[in-house]
Coordinates of C-alpha atoms in Angstrom, one line a residue:
M1423 CA 0.0 0.0 0.0
I1424 CA 1.4 3.4 -1.0
I1425 CA 0.4 6.5 1.0
D1426 CA 1.0 9.7 -1.1
F1427 CA 0.6 12.7 1.2
K1428 CA 0.1 14.9 -1.8
D1429 CA -3.3 13.2 -2.2
I1430 CA -4.3 14.0 1.4
E1431 CA -5.8 17.4 2.2
E1432 CA -3.6 19.6 4.4
A1433 CA -5.1 20.8 7.7
K1434 CA -3.7 24.0 9.3
I1435 CA -4.0 23.6 13.1
M1436 CA -3.4 26.5 15.5
G1437 CA -2.3 25.6 19.0
F1438 CA -2.1 21.8 18.5
K1439 CA -2.9 20.1 21.8
G1440 CA -2.7 23.4 23.6
G1441 CA 0.6 24.5 22.0
Q1442 CA 1.4 27.8 20.2
G1443 CA 1.4 28.8 16.6
E1444 CA 0.8 26.8 13.4
L1445 CA 1.1 23.1 12.6
D1446 CA 0.3 22.1 9.0
T1447 CA -0.4 18.4 8.7
R1448 CA -1.6 15.7 6.3
N1449 CA -2.8 12.6 8.1
Y1450 CA -3.4 9.0 7.1
V1451 CA -5.6 7.2 9.8
D1452 CA -7.1 3.8 10.0
E1453 CA -8.0 1.5 12.9
K1454 CA -4.4 0.5 13.6
V1455 CA -2.2 3.6 13.0
K1456 CA -2.1 7.3 12.5
I1457 CA 0.7 8.5 10.1
M1458 CA 1.2 12.3 10.0
K1459 CA 3.4 14.3 7.6
S1460 CA 3.6 17.7 9.2
V1461 CA 5.3 21.0 9.3
L1462 CA 5.9 22.9 12.5
K1463 CA 6.3 26.6 11.8
P1464 CA 9.0 28.8 13.3
G1465 CA 8.0 29.7 16.9
A1466 CA 5.3 27.1 17.1
S1467 CA 4.9 24.3 19.6
T1468 CA 2.7 21.4 20.4
G1469 CA 1.1 21.1 23.8
L1470 CA 2.4 18.8 26.5
H1471 CA 0.6 15.4 26.3
T1472 CA 1.1 11.9 27.6
H1473 CA 0.9 8.8 25.3
E1474 CA -1.6 6.7 27.2
G1475 CA -2.2 3.4 25.4
N1476 CA 0.1 4.2 22.5
C1477 CA 3.5 5.5 21.6
E1478 CA 4.8 8.0 19.0
I1479 CA 7.8 7.8 16.6
V1480 CA 8.8 11.2 15.1
Y1481 CA 11.3 11.2 12.2
I1482 CA 12.7 14.6 11.3
L1483 CA 12.7 15.1 7.6
K1484 CA 14.0 18.7 7.5
G1485 CA 15.3 21.1 10.1
S1486 CA 15.9 20.9 13.9
V1487 CA 13.3 20.7 16.6
T1488 CA 13.4 20.8 20.4
F1489 CA 11.6 18.1 22.3
H1490 CA 10.6 18.3 26.0
Y1491 CA 10.4 14.6 27.0
D1492 CA 9.6 13.5 30.5
G1493 CA 11.0 16.9 31.8
N1494 CA 14.2 16.6 29.7
V1495 CA 15.2 18.9 26.8
E1496 CA 16.5 17.2 23.6
T1497 CA 17.2 18.5 20.1
A1498 CA 16.4 16.2 17.1
K1499 CA 18.0 17.1 13.8
E1500 CA 17.2 16.0 10.2
G1501 CA 17.6 12.3 9.9
Q1502 CA 17.1 11.6 13.6
V1503 CA 14.1 10.0 15.4
H1504 CA 12.5 11.0 18.6
Y1505 CA 10.6 8.2 20.4
C1506 CA 8.0 8.7 23.1
P1507 CA 7.1 5.3 24.6
M1508 CA 3.7 4.5 26.1
N1509 CA 2.9 6.3 29.3
H1510 CA 5.6 9.0 28.8
N1511 CA 5.0 12.6 27.9
H1512 CA 6.4 15.1 25.5
Y1513 CA 5.9 18.2 23.4
M1514 CA 8.0 19.8 20.7
E1515 CA 8.8 23.4 19.8
N1516 CA 10.5 25.0 16.8
T1517 CA 12.9 27.6 18.2
T1518 CA 14.5 28.1 14.7
S1519 CA 13.6 30.5 11.9
E1520 CA 13.0 27.6 9.5
D1521 CA 10.1 25.2 9.0
V1522 CA 10.5 21.8 10.6
E1523 CA 9.2 18.9 8.6
Y1524 CA 8.6 15.5 10.2
L1525 CA 6.8 12.2 9.8
A1526 CA 5.1 11.0 13.0
I1527 CA 3.7 7.5 13.5
V1528 CA 1.3 6.6 16.3
P1529 CA 0.4 2.9 16.4
E1530 CA -2.9 2.0 18.1
H1531 CA -2.4 -0.2 21.2
H1532 CA -5.1 -2.8 21.9

């Protein structure tokens, strides 16, 4: 199965999960997984959230982004992966002047 994000309508979300600024995203969702190709704009952030019942894998396609993971601060660069296991919390912020592009995968846990 091929997923072409160009064929999925882009959603522009302001203040994703209580964060700041703009997140542009194209999402594939079925009963087993959510796959998101997103752009976090300069100065934007997602809100702090806990992954209850699932985890999240975030692969950085372009740029550099700061993650706040279980109270620690980490920077993920292009080509790196941030992993938030089940029952852990995180949020990300773009403190740079460039867009951050990433692919995020959230498998459903049953």
